[in-house]
XYZ file of C-alpha atoms in Angstrom:
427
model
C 109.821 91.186 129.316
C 113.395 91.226 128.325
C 114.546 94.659 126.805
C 116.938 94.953 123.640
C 120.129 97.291 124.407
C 122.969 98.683 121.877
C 125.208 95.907 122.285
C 128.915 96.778 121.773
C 131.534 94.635 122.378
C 135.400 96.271 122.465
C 137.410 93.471 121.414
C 137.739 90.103 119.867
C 138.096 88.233 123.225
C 135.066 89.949 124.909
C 133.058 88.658 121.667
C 134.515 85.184 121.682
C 134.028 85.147 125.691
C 130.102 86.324 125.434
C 129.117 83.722 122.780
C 131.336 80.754 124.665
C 129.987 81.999 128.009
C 133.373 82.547 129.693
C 134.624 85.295 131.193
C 137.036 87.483 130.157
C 140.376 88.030 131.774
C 141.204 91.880 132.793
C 144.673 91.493 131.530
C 146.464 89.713 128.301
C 145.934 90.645 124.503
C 143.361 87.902 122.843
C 144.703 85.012 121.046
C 146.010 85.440 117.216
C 142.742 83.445 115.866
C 139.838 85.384 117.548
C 141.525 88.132 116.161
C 141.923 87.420 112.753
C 138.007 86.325 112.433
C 136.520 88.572 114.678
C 138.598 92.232 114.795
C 136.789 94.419 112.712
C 132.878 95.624 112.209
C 131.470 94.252 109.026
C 128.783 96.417 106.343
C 126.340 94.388 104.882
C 123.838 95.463 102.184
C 120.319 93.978 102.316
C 118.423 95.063 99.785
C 117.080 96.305 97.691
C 116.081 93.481 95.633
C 116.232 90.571 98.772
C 113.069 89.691 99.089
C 112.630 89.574 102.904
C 113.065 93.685 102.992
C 108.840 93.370 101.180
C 109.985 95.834 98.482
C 112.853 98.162 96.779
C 114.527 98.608 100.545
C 117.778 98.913 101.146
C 119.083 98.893 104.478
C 122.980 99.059 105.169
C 123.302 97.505 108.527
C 126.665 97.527 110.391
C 127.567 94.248 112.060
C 129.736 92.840 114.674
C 129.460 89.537 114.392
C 125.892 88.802 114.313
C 125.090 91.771 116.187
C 123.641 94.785 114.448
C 125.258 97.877 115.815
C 124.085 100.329 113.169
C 121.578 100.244 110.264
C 120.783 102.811 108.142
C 117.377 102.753 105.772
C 118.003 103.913 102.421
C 115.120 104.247 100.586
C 114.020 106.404 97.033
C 114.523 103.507 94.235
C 110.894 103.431 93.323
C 110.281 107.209 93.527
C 107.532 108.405 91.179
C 107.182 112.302 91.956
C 103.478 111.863 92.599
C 103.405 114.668 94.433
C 104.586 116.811 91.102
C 102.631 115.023 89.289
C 99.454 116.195 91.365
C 99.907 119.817 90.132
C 99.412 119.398 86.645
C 96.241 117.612 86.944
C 92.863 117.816 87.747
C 91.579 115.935 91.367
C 89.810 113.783 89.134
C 92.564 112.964 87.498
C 94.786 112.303 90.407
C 92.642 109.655 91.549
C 94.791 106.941 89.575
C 97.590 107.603 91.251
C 96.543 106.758 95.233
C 95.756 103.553 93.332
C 99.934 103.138 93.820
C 100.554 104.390 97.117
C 99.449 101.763 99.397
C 98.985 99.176 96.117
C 97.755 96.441 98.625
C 94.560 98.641 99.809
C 94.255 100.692 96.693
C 90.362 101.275 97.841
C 90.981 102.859 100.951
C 93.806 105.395 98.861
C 90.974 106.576 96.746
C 88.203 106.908 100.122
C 91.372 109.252 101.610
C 92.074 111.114 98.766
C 88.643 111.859 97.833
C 87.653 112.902 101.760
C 90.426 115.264 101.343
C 89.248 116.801 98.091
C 85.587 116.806 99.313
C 86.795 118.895 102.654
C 88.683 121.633 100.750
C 85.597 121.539 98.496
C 83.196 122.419 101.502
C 80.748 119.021 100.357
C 82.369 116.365 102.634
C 79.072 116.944 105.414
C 76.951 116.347 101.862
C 77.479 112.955 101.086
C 74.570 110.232 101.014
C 74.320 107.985 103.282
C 74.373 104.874 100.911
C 77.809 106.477 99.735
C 79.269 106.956 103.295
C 78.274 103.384 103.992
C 79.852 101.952 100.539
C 83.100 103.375 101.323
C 83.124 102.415 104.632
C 83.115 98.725 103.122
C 85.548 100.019 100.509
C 88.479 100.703 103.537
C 87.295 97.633 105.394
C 87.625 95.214 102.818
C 90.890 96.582 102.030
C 92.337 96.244 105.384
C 91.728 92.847 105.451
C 93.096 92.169 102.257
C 96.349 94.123 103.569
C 96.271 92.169 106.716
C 96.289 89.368 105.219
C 98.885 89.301 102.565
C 101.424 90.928 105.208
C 100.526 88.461 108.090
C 101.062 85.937 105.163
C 104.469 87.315 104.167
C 105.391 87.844 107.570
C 104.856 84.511 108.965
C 106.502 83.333 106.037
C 109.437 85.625 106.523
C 109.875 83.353 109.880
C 109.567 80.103 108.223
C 105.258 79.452 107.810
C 104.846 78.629 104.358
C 101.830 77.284 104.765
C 100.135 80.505 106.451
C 100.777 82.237 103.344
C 99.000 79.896 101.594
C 95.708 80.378 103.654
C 95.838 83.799 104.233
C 96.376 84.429 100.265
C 93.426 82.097 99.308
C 90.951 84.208 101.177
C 92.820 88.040 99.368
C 92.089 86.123 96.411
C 88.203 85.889 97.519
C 88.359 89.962 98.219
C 90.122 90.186 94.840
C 87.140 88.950 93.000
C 84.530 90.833 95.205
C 86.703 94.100 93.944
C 86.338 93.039 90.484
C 82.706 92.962 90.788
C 82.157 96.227 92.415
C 85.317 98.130 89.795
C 85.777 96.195 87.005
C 89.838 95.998 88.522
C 91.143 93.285 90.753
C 94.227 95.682 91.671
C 93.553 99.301 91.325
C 90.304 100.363 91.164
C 89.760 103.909 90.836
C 86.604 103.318 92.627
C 85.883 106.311 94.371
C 84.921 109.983 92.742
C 84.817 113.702 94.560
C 81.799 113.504 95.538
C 80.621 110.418 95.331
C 81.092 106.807 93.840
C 82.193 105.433 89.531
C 79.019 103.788 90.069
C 76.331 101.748 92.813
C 76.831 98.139 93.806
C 76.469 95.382 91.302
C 73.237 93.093 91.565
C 74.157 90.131 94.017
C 77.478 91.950 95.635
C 76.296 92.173 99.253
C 75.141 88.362 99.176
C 78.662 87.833 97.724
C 80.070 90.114 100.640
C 78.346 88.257 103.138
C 78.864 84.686 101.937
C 83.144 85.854 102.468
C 82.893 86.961 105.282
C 81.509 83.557 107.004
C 84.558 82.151 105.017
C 87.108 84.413 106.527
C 86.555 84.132 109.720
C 86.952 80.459 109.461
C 90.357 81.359 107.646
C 91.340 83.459 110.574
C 90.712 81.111 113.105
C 93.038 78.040 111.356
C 95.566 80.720 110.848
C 96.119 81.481 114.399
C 95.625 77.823 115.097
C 99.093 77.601 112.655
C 100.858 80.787 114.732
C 99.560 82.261 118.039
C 100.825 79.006 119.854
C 103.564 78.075 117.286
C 107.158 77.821 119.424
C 108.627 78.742 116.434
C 107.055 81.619 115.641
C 106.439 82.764 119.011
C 110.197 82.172 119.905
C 110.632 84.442 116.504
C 108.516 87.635 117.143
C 108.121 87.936 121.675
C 110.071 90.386 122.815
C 111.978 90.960 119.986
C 111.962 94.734 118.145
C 110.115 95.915 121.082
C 108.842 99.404 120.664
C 107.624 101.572 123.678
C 104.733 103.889 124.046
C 106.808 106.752 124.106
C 108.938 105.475 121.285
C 105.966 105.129 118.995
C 104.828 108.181 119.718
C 108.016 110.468 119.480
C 108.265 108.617 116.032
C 105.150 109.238 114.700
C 103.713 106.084 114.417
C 100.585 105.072 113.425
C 98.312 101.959 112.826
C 98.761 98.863 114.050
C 102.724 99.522 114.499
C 101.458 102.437 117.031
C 98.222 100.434 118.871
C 100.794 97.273 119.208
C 102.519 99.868 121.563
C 99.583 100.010 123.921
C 98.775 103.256 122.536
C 94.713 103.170 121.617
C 94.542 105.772 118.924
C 92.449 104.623 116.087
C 90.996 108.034 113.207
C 88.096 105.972 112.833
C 87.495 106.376 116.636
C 89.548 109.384 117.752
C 88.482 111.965 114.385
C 85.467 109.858 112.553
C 84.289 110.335 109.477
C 81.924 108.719 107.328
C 79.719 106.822 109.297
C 81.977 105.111 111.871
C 80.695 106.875 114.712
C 77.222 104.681 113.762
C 79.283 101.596 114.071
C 80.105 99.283 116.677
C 83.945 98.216 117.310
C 86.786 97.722 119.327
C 90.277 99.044 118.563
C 92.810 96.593 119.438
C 96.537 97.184 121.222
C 99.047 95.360 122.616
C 100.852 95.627 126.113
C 104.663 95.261 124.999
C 105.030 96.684 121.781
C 106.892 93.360 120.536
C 106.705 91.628 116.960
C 104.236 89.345 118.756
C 101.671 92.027 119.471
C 101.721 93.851 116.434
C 100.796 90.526 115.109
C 98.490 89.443 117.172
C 96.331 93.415 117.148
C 96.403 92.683 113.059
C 94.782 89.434 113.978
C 92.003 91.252 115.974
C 91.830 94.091 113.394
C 90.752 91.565 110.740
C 87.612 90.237 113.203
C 86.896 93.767 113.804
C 86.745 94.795 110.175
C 84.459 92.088 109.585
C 81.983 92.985 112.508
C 81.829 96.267 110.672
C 81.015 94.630 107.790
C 78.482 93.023 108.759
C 76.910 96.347 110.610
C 77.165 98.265 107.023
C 75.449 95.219 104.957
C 72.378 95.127 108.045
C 72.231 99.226 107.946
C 73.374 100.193 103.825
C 70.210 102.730 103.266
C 68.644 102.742 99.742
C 69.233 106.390 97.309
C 71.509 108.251 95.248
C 75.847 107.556 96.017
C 76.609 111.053 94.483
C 76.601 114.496 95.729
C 73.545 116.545 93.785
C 75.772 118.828 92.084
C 76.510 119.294 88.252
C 79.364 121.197 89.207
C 81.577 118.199 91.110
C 80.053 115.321 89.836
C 79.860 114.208 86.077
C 75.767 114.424 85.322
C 74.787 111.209 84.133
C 75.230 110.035 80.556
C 71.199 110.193 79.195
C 71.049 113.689 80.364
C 74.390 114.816 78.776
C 73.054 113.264 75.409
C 69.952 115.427 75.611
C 70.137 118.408 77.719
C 72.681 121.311 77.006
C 73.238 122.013 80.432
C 74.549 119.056 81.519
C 76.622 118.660 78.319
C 78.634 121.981 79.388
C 78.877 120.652 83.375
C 80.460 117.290 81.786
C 82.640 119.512 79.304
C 84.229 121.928 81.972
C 84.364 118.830 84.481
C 86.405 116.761 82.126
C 88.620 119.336 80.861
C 89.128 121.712 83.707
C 88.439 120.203 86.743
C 85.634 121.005 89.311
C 86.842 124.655 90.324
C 87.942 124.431 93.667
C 87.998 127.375 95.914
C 91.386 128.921 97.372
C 92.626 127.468 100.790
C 94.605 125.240 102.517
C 93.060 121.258 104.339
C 94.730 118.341 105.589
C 92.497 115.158 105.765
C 94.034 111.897 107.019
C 92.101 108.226 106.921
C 93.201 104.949 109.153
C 94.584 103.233 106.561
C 95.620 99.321 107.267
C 98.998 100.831 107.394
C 98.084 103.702 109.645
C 97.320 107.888 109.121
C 97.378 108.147 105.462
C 96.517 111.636 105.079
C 96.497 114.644 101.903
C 97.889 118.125 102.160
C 96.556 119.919 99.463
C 96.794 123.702 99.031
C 94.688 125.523 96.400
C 94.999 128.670 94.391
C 91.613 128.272 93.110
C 90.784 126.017 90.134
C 90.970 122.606 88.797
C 94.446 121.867 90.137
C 95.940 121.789 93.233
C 98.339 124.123 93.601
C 100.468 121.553 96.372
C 99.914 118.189 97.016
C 101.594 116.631 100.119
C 100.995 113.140 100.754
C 101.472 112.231 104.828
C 102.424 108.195 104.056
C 102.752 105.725 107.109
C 105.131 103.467 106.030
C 107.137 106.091 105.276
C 107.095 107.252 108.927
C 106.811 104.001 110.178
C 109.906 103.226 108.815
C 112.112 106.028 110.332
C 112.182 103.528 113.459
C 114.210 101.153 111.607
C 117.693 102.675 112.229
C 116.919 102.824 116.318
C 114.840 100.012 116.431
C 117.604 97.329 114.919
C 120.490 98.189 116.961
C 121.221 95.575 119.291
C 119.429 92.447 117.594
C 120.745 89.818 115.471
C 120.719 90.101 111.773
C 118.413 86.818 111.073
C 115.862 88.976 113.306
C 115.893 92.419 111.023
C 113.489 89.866 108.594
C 111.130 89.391 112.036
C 110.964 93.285 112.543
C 110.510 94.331 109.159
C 107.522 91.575 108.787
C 106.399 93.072 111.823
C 106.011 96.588 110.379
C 104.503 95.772 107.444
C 105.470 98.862 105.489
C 104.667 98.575 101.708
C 107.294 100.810 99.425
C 104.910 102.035 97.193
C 103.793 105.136 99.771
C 107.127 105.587 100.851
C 108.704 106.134 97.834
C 105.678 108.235 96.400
């Protein structure tokens, strides 16, 4: 494995001499030309609108030559203050907002938001099992849509138009399966505090299954297209290699952190919901390159389809909401006819479900890795903090160590690589 170094040259000659292959005489100033062309360090801006930076990022990288010596992330030009925003609403009324965060696996936001809501609550060990299970497809199906589009836009990043292609006809497939369960294609607001908006559609799980023996077909002529490509493989091996202690003294997570060699998965190190009743594998690489963080999102995918499969075998029959009038809106026929229930709907709706004083954090394995909630309460239907823990935000702090030393046409490789998406980042 070759290893990437800071790569500073001190002169014009020495830069001429190392991309000629000579060498470089000890004494004698270089000649008038290499001088001229090659004498000082030159700031380029990509970003925030080029489309190979995947979103409003703007990285100022310092070159000399072609040889990145600094770089510098600069991100904030989508920033939304959904943090503020969280105090002056109710948690039910939050829920729209994770919709934006990760906007490519906007059903996994709400199934992370909500587990954080339902722990400070004190009902997250009350859920029903048909609920638990639901969810778990929820995150599931979302990482493969993730997965998808950014192996898609990465490999097309690196010149694989036709990957994108595939990989976006089967999102489209999840896209419609969303629609069925929501009534949205793009954000949902699926998910309640407590529970589920409502149960599963007649003829979703037949839908469900008759994807995912699509997919996998999919998945298979997509890494007939890459894993083997000389192209993309000369692209992405050992290039933006990070280490295991590199990914971990940067707080990385997801597939970013497991491409590392570094097996930490929530679902298997902290589950929740029922994925301690599943069967998988969590996936990692062995040099921490672009090439193994693509190939572990490859694996994911298979993986998130075995689960899949487990959930539509084992999804029990009975009720997707907590039993209580005082979290979860009481159904419509009984608020018509009973005043009890018309109160519990009047309070929820107006003041929130009244949540008791304390302090949780709750994180989920997102498909972009340990999206988690902060939330401390003063009591009532409002948090009194939000803090939002977002992975591509952390994921991208590498960027300014991790691009010193390559060439600029490989910063589009490593960024693909990451797959960082700006809404979380600039939440």
């Amino acid at each position: 494995m070759s290893t990437v170094q800071d790569i500073e040259f001190r002169d014009a000659a020495g830069r001429l001499a190392a991309q000629s292959g000579a060498s470089v005489p000890d004494s004698g100033a270089p000649d008038s030309a290499a001088g001229e062309m090659l004498s000082d360090k030159m700031i380029l801006n990509v970003g925030p609108s080029h489309p190979a930076t995947h979103g409003v990022l703007r990285l100022v990288l310092e070159l000399d030559g072609e040889i990145i010596t600094k770089a510098t992330p600069d991100i904030g030009y989508l920033h939304r203050g959904d943090e503020k925003i969280a105090e002056n609403m109710t948690y039910t009324q939050f829920i729209p907002y994770t919709d934006r965060l990760d906007y490519l696996a906007p059903l996994a936001n709400n199934v992370a938001y909500a587990l954080a809501v339902e722990k400070l609550m004190g009902i997250d060990k009350l859920l029903p099992p048909r609920c638990q299970y639901i969810r778990v497809m929820c995150c599931e199906l979302a990482r493969i849509s993730a997965h998808l589009l950014g192996l898609g836009a990465f490999a097309m990043d690196v010149g694989a138009m036709t990957v994108f292609l595939h990989t976006f006809t089967e999102r489209e497939k999840i896209y419609d399966i969303i629609e069925a369960l929501t009534g949205a294609r793009f954000t949902t607001t699926y998910t309640r505090i407590g529970g589920l908006s409502r149960d599963l559609p007649p003829g979703w799980t037949e839908m469900v299954r008759k994807f995912l023996g699509e997919v996998v077909v999919n998945l298979d002529e997509t890494e007939k297209l890459l894993t083997r490509n000389r192209i993309f493989v000369d692209r992405t091996r050992d290039l933006g290699v990070i280490s295991k202690e590199m990914a971990v003294d940067y707080g990385l997570s997801g597939p970013n952190l497991r491409g590392s060699g570094v097996e930490y998965d929530l679902r298997k190190a902290h589950p929740y919901l029922v994925y301690d009743q599943l069967e998988f594998d969590i996936p990692s690489g062995s040099v921490g390159d672009c090439y193994d963080r693509y190939l572990v999102r490859m694996e994911e995918m298979r993986q998130s389809v075995r689960i899949l499969r487990q959930c539509l075998d084992k999804l029990p029959d009975g009720p997707i909401n907590v039993p209580d009038g005082k979290t979860v809106l009481p159904p419509k026929e009984k608020v018509l006819t009973r005043m009890e229930e018309l109160i519990h709907q009047f309070m929820l709706v107006t003041e929130g479900m009244n949540a008791p004083p304390g302090e949780i954090y709750s994180s989920a394995e997102n498909p972009k890795g340990e999206l988690g909630f902060y939330i401390f309460s003063k009591g009532g239907g409002t948090p009194y903090r939000l803090k939002i823990r977002a992975p591509s935000f952390v994921n991208l702090s590498i960027l300014s160590e991790l691009l010193k030393g390559h060439m600029m046409s490989d910063t589009v490789s490593i960024l693909g690589s990451l797959d960082f998406v700006m809404g979380e980042s600039d939440r």
